[in-house]
XYZ file of C-alpha atoms in Angstrom:
563
model
C 105.064 -59.642 -39.523
C 102.622 -59.425 -42.371
C 99.595 -57.194 -42.231
C 96.772 -57.685 -44.666
C 93.787 -55.370 -44.616
C 90.810 -55.868 -46.873
C 88.709 -52.813 -47.503
C 85.490 -52.720 -49.455
C 82.719 -50.353 -50.354
C 79.508 -50.781 -48.444
C 75.971 -50.701 -49.728
C 74.803 -47.311 -48.538
C 71.427 -46.734 -46.972
C 70.221 -43.276 -47.960
C 68.699 -41.273 -45.143
C 66.627 -38.129 -45.307
C 68.736 -35.001 -45.034
C 68.506 -31.415 -46.183
C 69.582 -31.230 -49.804
C 71.482 -27.969 -49.239
C 73.535 -29.342 -46.357
C 77.069 -30.588 -46.899
C 80.065 -31.128 -44.676
C 83.761 -30.246 -44.651
C 86.295 -33.043 -44.428
C 89.865 -32.125 -43.569
C 92.740 -34.589 -43.474
C 94.966 -32.911 -40.874
C 94.979 -36.035 -38.748
C 97.727 -38.503 -37.911
C 95.646 -41.314 -39.457
C 92.776 -39.985 -41.576
C 89.856 -42.244 -42.331
C 90.051 -44.240 -45.540
C 88.143 -42.223 -48.204
C 85.702 -45.014 -49.227
C 84.745 -45.321 -45.544
C 84.008 -41.581 -45.538
C 81.948 -41.856 -48.716
C 79.850 -44.572 -47.099
C 79.539 -42.562 -43.882
C 78.145 -39.600 -45.812
C 75.733 -41.705 -47.827
C 74.345 -43.554 -44.830
C 73.652 -40.221 -43.170
C 72.070 -38.786 -46.317
C 74.696 -36.092 -46.845
C 75.118 -35.342 -50.530
C 77.766 -32.591 -50.516
C 81.407 -32.588 -49.447
C 83.967 -29.786 -49.243
C 87.637 -30.764 -49.405
C 90.651 -28.585 -48.705
C 92.788 -29.848 -51.551
C 92.399 -31.964 -54.670
C 94.301 -35.059 -53.575
C 93.515 -37.452 -56.444
C 93.160 -40.556 -54.306
C 90.661 -38.851 -52.006
C 88.693 -37.140 -54.769
C 88.448 -40.275 -56.890
C 86.763 -42.093 -54.001
C 83.645 -40.001 -54.703
C 83.310 -41.370 -58.231
C 79.762 -42.563 -58.847
C 78.678 -41.682 -55.309
C 76.152 -38.969 -56.285
C 77.909 -36.717 -53.778
C 78.681 -33.211 -55.056
C 82.288 -32.238 -54.419
C 84.051 -28.952 -53.770
C 87.814 -29.225 -54.144
C 90.277 -26.739 -52.740
C 93.545 -25.195 -53.819
C 95.876 -24.569 -50.843
C 97.208 -21.072 -50.290
C 100.732 -22.288 -51.008
C 99.761 -22.904 -54.641
C 98.277 -19.467 -55.291
C 101.525 -17.838 -56.375
C 102.238 -20.504 -58.976
C 98.700 -20.438 -60.374
C 98.567 -16.643 -60.433
C 101.715 -16.272 -62.509
C 101.104 -18.671 -65.360
C 97.873 -19.762 -67.018
C 99.646 -22.930 -68.185
C 100.057 -23.961 -64.556
C 96.344 -23.452 -64.012
C 95.499 -25.456 -67.130
C 97.768 -28.263 -65.969
C 96.141 -28.257 -62.534
C 92.635 -28.355 -64.026
C 93.590 -31.133 -66.434
C 94.916 -33.445 -63.733
C 92.691 -32.531 -60.800
C 89.360 -31.636 -62.384
C 88.915 -32.830 -65.961
C 90.291 -36.272 -65.232
C 88.128 -36.662 -62.143
C 85.021 -35.505 -64.019
C 85.708 -38.133 -66.690
C 86.117 -40.673 -63.909
C 82.663 -40.005 -62.538
C 83.335 -37.470 -59.761
C 80.695 -34.734 -59.540
C 82.870 -31.663 -58.924
C 80.779 -28.490 -58.646
C 83.038 -25.909 -57.008
C 86.704 -25.008 -56.777
C 87.834 -22.933 -53.811
C 90.983 -21.060 -54.786
C 92.725 -20.579 -51.456
C 91.435 -21.034 -47.937
C 90.835 -17.861 -45.925
C 93.769 -16.160 -47.729
C 93.023 -12.708 -46.302
C 93.349 -13.518 -42.615
C 95.186 -10.695 -40.905
C 97.695 -13.200 -39.530
C 98.997 -13.724 -43.096
C 100.079 -10.070 -43.254
C 98.782 -9.608 -46.775
C 100.837 -12.462 -48.252
C 98.019 -13.615 -50.539
C 96.155 -10.372 -51.198
C 97.798 -9.676 -54.537
C 97.774 -13.227 -55.916
C 94.395 -14.711 -54.953
C 92.297 -13.003 -57.636
C 94.837 -13.602 -60.447
C 94.888 -17.271 -59.449
C 91.075 -17.354 -59.488
C 91.022 -15.791 -62.952
C 93.548 -18.262 -64.362
C 91.685 -21.228 -62.910
C 88.422 -19.850 -64.310
C 89.989 -19.504 -67.769
C 91.297 -23.059 -67.537
C 87.874 -24.338 -66.504
C 86.268 -22.504 -69.413
C 88.868 -23.868 -71.825
C 88.109 -27.375 -70.591
C 84.422 -26.803 -71.367
C 83.395 -26.969 -67.719
C 82.524 -23.319 -67.055
C 78.781 -23.903 -66.874
C 79.106 -26.850 -64.463
C 81.934 -25.846 -62.117
C 82.096 -22.526 -60.298
C 85.333 -20.915 -59.135
C 85.348 -19.062 -55.825
C 87.517 -18.603 -52.717
C 86.714 -19.570 -49.140
C 86.800 -16.334 -47.133
C 86.650 -15.813 -43.411
C 83.933 -13.478 -42.154
C 86.646 -11.069 -41.050
C 86.917 -9.762 -44.639
C 83.988 -7.504 -43.722
C 83.297 -5.497 -40.588
C 80.947 -3.039 -38.951
C 82.155 -0.183 -36.767
C 78.885 -0.231 -34.802
C 78.261 -4.004 -34.919
C 75.066 -3.226 -36.829
C 74.712 -5.067 -40.159
C 73.738 -1.899 -42.051
C 77.150 -0.406 -41.282
C 78.883 -3.423 -42.793
C 81.573 -2.996 -45.421
C 84.643 -4.842 -46.594
C 87.827 -4.224 -44.636
C 89.650 -1.067 -45.558
C 93.012 -2.781 -46.105
C 91.553 -5.180 -48.702
C 88.587 -3.171 -49.973
C 89.822 -2.735 -53.558
C 90.721 -6.425 -53.824
C 87.377 -7.517 -52.396
C 85.528 -5.215 -54.778
C 87.328 -6.850 -57.715
C 86.685 -10.367 -56.388
C 82.976 -9.665 -55.936
C 82.832 -8.304 -59.481
C 84.565 -11.481 -60.718
C 82.080 -13.677 -58.849
C 79.121 -11.743 -60.222
C 80.441 -11.899 -63.771
C 80.938 -15.667 -63.606
C 77.787 -16.407 -61.592
C 79.935 -17.880 -58.836
C 78.988 -17.712 -55.144
C 80.582 -15.749 -52.352
C 81.923 -18.511 -50.083
C 82.037 -17.381 -46.460
C 82.931 -19.026 -43.149
C 80.839 -17.853 -40.189
C 81.542 -19.008 -36.624
C 79.326 -17.807 -33.774
C 81.483 -19.896 -31.420
C 84.513 -17.735 -32.144
C 82.622 -14.596 -31.154
C 81.866 -16.239 -27.832
C 85.422 -17.527 -27.415
C 87.091 -14.210 -28.203
C 84.869 -12.005 -26.050
C 84.029 -12.853 -22.432
C 81.213 -10.283 -22.533
C 79.561 -11.785 -25.609
C 75.989 -12.878 -24.719
C 76.120 -16.668 -24.953
C 72.494 -17.148 -26.028
C 73.130 -14.859 -29.021
C 75.399 -17.589 -30.472
C 72.446 -20.002 -30.668
C 69.092 -20.082 -32.446
C 66.511 -20.860 -29.764
C 65.318 -17.273 -29.266
C 66.623 -16.828 -25.727
C 68.905 -13.927 -26.593
C 67.966 -10.291 -26.148
C 69.217 -9.649 -29.663
C 69.776 -6.377 -31.452
C 67.821 -4.067 -33.749
C 68.975 -2.388 -36.916
C 66.797 -0.315 -39.267
C 63.555 -1.899 -38.045
C 65.045 -5.390 -38.326
C 65.421 -7.521 -35.192
C 68.299 -9.988 -34.944
C 67.888 -12.790 -32.430
C 71.157 -14.565 -33.240
C 74.678 -13.707 -34.257
C 74.661 -15.822 -37.456
C 71.870 -13.762 -39.038
C 73.509 -10.494 -38.056
C 76.835 -11.598 -39.478
C 75.283 -12.836 -42.714
C 73.396 -9.587 -43.217
C 76.596 -7.637 -42.591
C 77.909 -9.456 -45.657
C 74.701 -8.665 -47.563
C 75.171 -4.959 -46.837
C 78.852 -5.181 -47.815
C 77.936 -6.719 -51.163
C 75.310 -4.026 -51.766
C 77.872 -1.297 -51.187
C 80.134 -2.712 -53.902
C 77.252 -2.539 -56.379
C 76.819 -6.324 -56.592
C 73.796 -7.154 -54.413
C 72.816 -10.234 -56.395
C 75.920 -12.342 -55.828
C 74.775 -15.633 -54.331
C 76.102 -16.733 -50.955
C 77.311 -20.182 -49.882
C 78.269 -20.906 -46.287
C 81.661 -22.589 -46.505
C 82.054 -23.417 -42.815
C 79.786 -23.252 -39.792
C 79.869 -25.436 -36.714
C 80.634 -25.880 -33.037
C 83.580 -27.684 -31.367
C 83.177 -30.248 -28.603
C 86.379 -29.949 -26.561
C 89.313 -27.664 -25.819
C 87.388 -24.795 -24.202
C 84.772 -24.283 -21.496
C 82.082 -23.596 -24.131
C 83.215 -26.383 -26.452
C 81.252 -29.483 -25.524
C 78.709 -31.910 -26.902
C 75.702 -30.244 -25.313
C 76.459 -26.853 -26.825
C 77.232 -28.436 -30.193
C 73.934 -30.320 -30.075
C 72.085 -27.105 -29.201
C 73.794 -25.160 -31.973
C 73.199 -27.696 -34.729
C 69.603 -28.363 -33.683
C 68.745 -24.680 -34.016
C 70.808 -24.118 -37.126
C 69.486 -27.126 -39.046
C 65.883 -26.286 -38.104
C 66.517 -22.816 -39.450
C 67.916 -24.235 -42.701
C 64.942 -26.597 -43.011
C 62.546 -23.651 -42.783
C 64.440 -21.991 -45.671
C 64.012 -18.580 -44.081
C 67.614 -17.471 -44.236
C 68.346 -14.140 -42.602
C 66.153 -11.003 -42.644
C 68.016 -9.585 -45.670
C 68.749 -12.964 -47.263
C 65.405 -14.763 -46.853
C 66.150 -17.913 -48.815
C 67.924 -21.204 -48.473
C 71.680 -21.488 -48.931
C 74.063 -24.305 -49.633
C 75.888 -24.807 -46.351
C 78.878 -26.922 -45.380
C 79.036 -27.933 -41.720
C 82.439 -27.885 -40.066
C 83.491 -30.537 -39.673
C 83.047 -34.216 -40.353
C 85.765 -35.567 -38.034
C 88.284 -34.310 -35.490
C 91.784 -33.484 -36.753
C 94.557 -33.958 -34.218
C 97.226 -32.313 -36.386
C 95.538 -28.921 -36.779
C 97.285 -25.883 -35.414
C 96.066 -24.926 -31.958
C 97.347 -21.358 -32.257
C 93.742 -20.042 -32.348
C 92.810 -22.334 -29.427
C 92.824 -25.974 -28.347
C 89.284 -26.353 -29.683
C 90.665 -26.365 -33.242
C 91.223 -30.119 -33.046
C 87.654 -30.872 -31.969
C 85.279 -29.501 -34.617
C 84.152 -32.944 -35.733
C 80.548 -34.088 -35.599
C 82.231 -37.481 -35.503
C 85.363 -38.539 -33.625
C 88.595 -39.196 -35.479
C 87.447 -42.792 -36.052
C 83.938 -41.973 -37.235
C 81.913 -42.367 -34.037
C 79.129 -39.771 -33.529
C 79.653 -37.440 -30.576
C 76.129 -36.146 -30.059
C 72.650 -36.425 -31.505
C 72.064 -34.418 -34.654
C 69.227 -34.582 -37.155
C 70.509 -33.710 -40.628
C 66.908 -33.423 -41.857
C 66.405 -30.328 -39.703
C 63.352 -31.800 -37.953
C 65.055 -31.614 -34.587
C 64.701 -35.285 -33.736
C 66.937 -36.521 -30.937
C 68.799 -39.235 -32.821
C 72.404 -40.224 -33.239
C 73.892 -40.234 -36.732
C 75.137 -43.511 -38.189
C 78.746 -44.313 -37.310
C 81.431 -45.125 -39.846
C 81.723 -48.771 -40.825
C 84.857 -50.655 -41.773
C 87.243 -48.661 -39.593
C 90.397 -50.674 -38.900
C 92.474 -50.050 -35.796
C 96.026 -50.909 -34.950
C 96.748 -53.234 -32.038
C 94.801 -52.964 -28.788
C 97.599 -51.433 -26.765
C 98.219 -48.136 -25.046
C 101.229 -46.283 -23.649
C 100.974 -45.070 -20.047
C 103.102 -43.859 -17.156
C 104.838 -46.895 -15.691
C 103.273 -47.983 -12.433
C 105.446 -47.509 -9.378
C 107.847 -45.179 -11.150
C 110.108 -43.350 -8.731
C 111.345 -40.704 -11.108
C 111.582 -37.189 -9.751
C 108.731 -34.801 -10.415
C 110.754 -32.630 -12.785
C 111.591 -35.600 -15.026
C 107.907 -36.485 -15.242
C 106.936 -32.891 -15.975
C 109.586 -32.685 -18.699
C 108.321 -35.893 -20.274
C 104.748 -34.579 -20.121
C 105.753 -31.317 -21.779
C 107.617 -33.147 -24.538
C 104.739 -35.560 -25.229
C 102.263 -32.688 -25.418
C 104.501 -30.629 -27.715
C 104.800 -33.545 -30.131
C 101.320 -35.002 -29.652
C 97.863 -33.744 -28.756
C 96.956 -32.667 -25.221
C 94.089 -30.374 -26.204
C 91.608 -32.438 -24.142
C 93.534 -31.909 -20.905
C 92.656 -29.088 -18.554
C 89.731 -27.496 -16.780
C 86.246 -27.886 -18.302
C 87.493 -30.378 -20.886
C 86.784 -34.028 -21.508
C 89.826 -35.167 -19.524
C 89.516 -32.639 -16.696
C 89.077 -35.345 -14.045
C 92.412 -37.059 -14.614
C 95.107 -36.973 -11.955
C 98.611 -35.781 -12.768
C 99.573 -39.374 -13.477
C 96.511 -39.683 -15.687
C 97.503 -36.543 -17.592
C 100.972 -37.972 -18.169
C 99.553 -41.283 -19.360
C 97.161 -39.503 -21.695
C 99.989 -37.440 -23.186
C 102.239 -40.488 -23.529
C 99.502 -42.414 -25.299
C 98.721 -39.599 -27.710
C 102.360 -39.466 -28.751
C 102.502 -43.263 -28.993
C 99.399 -43.561 -31.167
C 100.322 -40.627 -33.429
C 103.601 -42.441 -34.065
C 101.780 -45.624 -35.066
C 102.446 -47.461 -31.813
C 106.205 -47.533 -32.303
C 107.957 -49.107 -29.330
C 110.435 -46.233 -29.445
C 107.523 -43.814 -28.961
C 106.685 -45.382 -25.590
C 109.900 -44.947 -23.663
C 110.290 -41.429 -22.277
C 113.567 -42.342 -20.566
C 112.083 -45.404 -18.982
C 108.997 -43.663 -17.564
C 106.464 -45.341 -19.865
C 105.148 -48.814 -20.493
C 102.791 -50.457 -22.979
C 99.596 -51.993 -21.584
C 96.764 -54.024 -23.096
C 93.965 -52.716 -20.854
C 92.186 -49.579 -22.047
C 93.051 -46.749 -19.610
C 90.135 -44.546 -20.745
C 88.207 -42.976 -17.887
C 84.711 -41.511 -18.050
C 84.500 -38.908 -20.795
C 88.256 -39.076 -21.350
C 88.966 -41.486 -24.164
C 92.483 -42.751 -24.752
C 92.540 -43.184 -28.542
C 93.831 -46.108 -30.561
C 95.686 -45.456 -33.795
C 93.886 -46.339 -36.983
C 95.416 -48.507 -39.628
C 96.867 -46.267 -42.270
C 94.224 -44.484 -44.266
C 96.042 -45.847 -47.282
C 94.836 -48.918 -49.081
C 97.437 -51.209 -47.607
C 97.714 -54.368 -49.649
C 100.712 -55.905 -47.941
C 103.383 -54.772 -45.542
C 106.272 -56.857 -44.297
C 108.948 -56.175 -41.747
C 112.306 -57.940 -41.217
C 112.616 -59.041 -44.837
C 116.318 -58.314 -45.047
C 116.242 -56.304 -48.269
C 119.645 -55.038 -49.404
C 120.567 -52.676 -52.209
C 118.154 -50.632 -54.261
C 114.527 -51.135 -55.061
C 112.867 -52.323 -58.218
C 113.143 -50.353 -61.434
C 110.641 -47.830 -62.677
C 107.121 -49.166 -63.119
C 104.769 -47.860 -65.763
C 101.218 -48.205 -64.463
C 99.687 -47.015 -67.707
C 98.092 -43.791 -66.442
C 98.813 -40.218 -67.342
C 98.564 -39.346 -63.678
C 98.923 -41.973 -61.002
C 98.322 -41.731 -57.322
C 99.474 -45.048 -55.932
C 102.956 -45.491 -54.607
C 104.272 -48.774 -55.889
C 107.225 -49.704 -53.715
C 109.354 -48.612 -50.812
C 112.475 -50.422 -49.664
C 114.094 -49.732 -46.336
C 117.536 -51.193 -45.691
C 118.307 -50.952 -42.005
C 118.472 -54.110 -39.923
C 115.493 -54.551 -37.647
C 113.645 -51.767 -39.410
C 113.709 -53.401 -42.846
C 110.372 -53.061 -44.603
C 108.890 -53.555 -48.035
C 105.455 -52.046 -48.628
C 103.409 -52.270 -51.782
C 100.278 -50.425 -52.817
C 100.760 -47.597 -50.373
C 99.356 -44.123 -50.712
C 100.336 -43.228 -47.181
C 103.437 -44.815 -45.685
C 104.809 -44.419 -42.213
C 108.160 -45.541 -40.849
C 109.890 -45.124 -37.521
C 113.661 -44.968 -37.865
C 116.492 -43.353 -35.988
C 118.009 -41.812 -39.070
C 117.170 -41.580 -42.764
C 119.487 -41.136 -45.689
C 117.965 -41.097 -49.163
C 120.386 -42.231 -51.831
C 120.524 -42.755 -55.564
C 120.537 -40.073 -58.234
C 117.244 -38.699 -59.440
C 114.984 -40.742 -57.189
C 111.428 -39.521 -57.552
C 108.033 -40.141 -56.048
C 104.996 -39.089 -58.060
C 101.459 -38.843 -56.798
C 102.609 -39.511 -53.221
C 99.928 -38.309 -50.861
C 101.816 -38.401 -47.625
C 104.795 -39.971 -45.934
C 105.707 -39.443 -42.334
C 108.816 -40.691 -40.625
C 109.312 -40.164 -36.949
C 111.872 -41.115 -34.345
C 114.891 -39.248 -33.063
C 115.007 -37.375 -36.317
C 111.939 -36.599 -38.370
C 111.047 -36.061 -41.989
C 107.607 -35.226 -43.273
C 106.420 -35.061 -46.859
C 102.876 -33.882 -47.492
C 101.041 -32.935 -50.658
C 101.973 -33.839 -54.200
C 104.411 -30.978 -54.618
C 105.254 -30.011 -51.079
C 107.982 -31.272 -48.818
C 108.987 -30.324 -45.326
C 112.206 -31.750 -43.946
C 113.802 -31.596 -40.528
C 116.603 -33.741 -39.159
C 119.531 -35.314 -40.961
C 118.283 -36.059 -44.442
C 120.492 -35.721 -47.504
C 117.895 -34.953 -50.137
C 114.477 -35.880 -51.411
C 112.793 -35.082 -54.709
C 109.013 -35.074 -55.021
C 107.607 -34.605 -58.507
C 104.461 -35.159 -60.499
C 105.234 -37.623 -63.245
C 103.630 -40.173 -65.503
C 105.604 -42.974 -63.875
C 106.060 -44.119 -60.333
C 109.506 -45.360 -59.682
C 111.455 -46.151 -56.589
C 112.522 -44.714 -53.312
C 115.426 -46.297 -51.469
C 115.858 -45.354 -47.862
C 119.032 -46.497 -46.148
C 119.587 -46.233 -42.437
């Protein structure tokens, strides 16, 4: 079988949107959208700012010449390395910032870490975040980019608190106060913004007694008063708690950027399209009026969370975590939203050029006579390995029967595993169908073609032995994977031009001394045993795998995988 997918850039139609409004785009999805499709999606909806959670070169380079301002992120896992050695920071800036700037990408911010002071991290990043920020700042200055690019860190609103819930009693958390005081001083000195994530939804989710109307902006809430200031919504009160906290450190003039704000559409009784529509309508009207909060009465750069759903996000905080998208995983708008802030009831423009895998779904086999426990076990397994966050009361798939729930879970697992036949078995309980089993508001998804730029892919080619020799592509930093050879009978495959590759095999054994992959964005292998490699310098392995080496290098060579 040969698959050929042609992808092209589209002529964007600029719409009218608030200039200070941007959007977050995370890639924690089984098949993320192809970056040029995302660029076009943003442009057609008039969004001129994007916040990314890493600096993946393939993704970042897609914004070259787009006139979209970019914030790149440095994952928490890299903070230790960057904090210890300024050479590491200079190397990171050279490859992930300077090169992209020269290539036409308009990078404006670097977020060093993502919510590194969450209490759940038990202080793991408290001592290394600021040193990493300082080293990155020095590297940016050395590269001559200090005036253009600002270094900050995305912080959750839980870094400050108020014992009385009144903004005027706000101050930074006691356990991190000294660190926060130093970070604020650093931001002030370098004219960098305080980047904060504020979520009224979470206040509602975490407290059954929280007044629901207070999470919105339509003036229906009773509100609260503090020092002759009336607060009619939680966002303003939270923002002014930060303002007071900054004042108390002696740095009242540090600018503020909202790193994340949004409303989920599934996974909880309050997470739905109507509430999301209500929240964004009020919030964007507020931003259009440029009133800010009572103590911060001016406009702010704000990044909405998020562009698309991410079905691989952790659901430890709640099932809603996979449903923050304004758009579905495949770029379809979920609800009306007016990015201009005028409050018009209009749907945003959907993504164009999205390519799906085959029109087939995995469902519970009709007429199955398996015992109830076997079905329940299969359901539990599919949900543990897939995404069942839309199942349950007050969710989009609440009306499904037990059989419908099982089919939904089976299909999620099947699609996440790229429609592998082996992923639609479940001990004989499942079958593949060509008719869409979606029902009402419950959509059974179809897998997207790999978000990689797939030039060619061939199965059953009967390759034996090792792959081609090292290939010099002539770049000092490359981000295309040139070749993969799989020697294993019916699973033989050769793929060229891949940035993301996916294989389904029963067992993997990597062989050959010194095999390296450089600039590899992501590879996922699933089956009875699983290996996952994500990030340029990160690897996670489970199952029977001998060894793998992932390294950043000037050359892309070979990977031989033998069953």
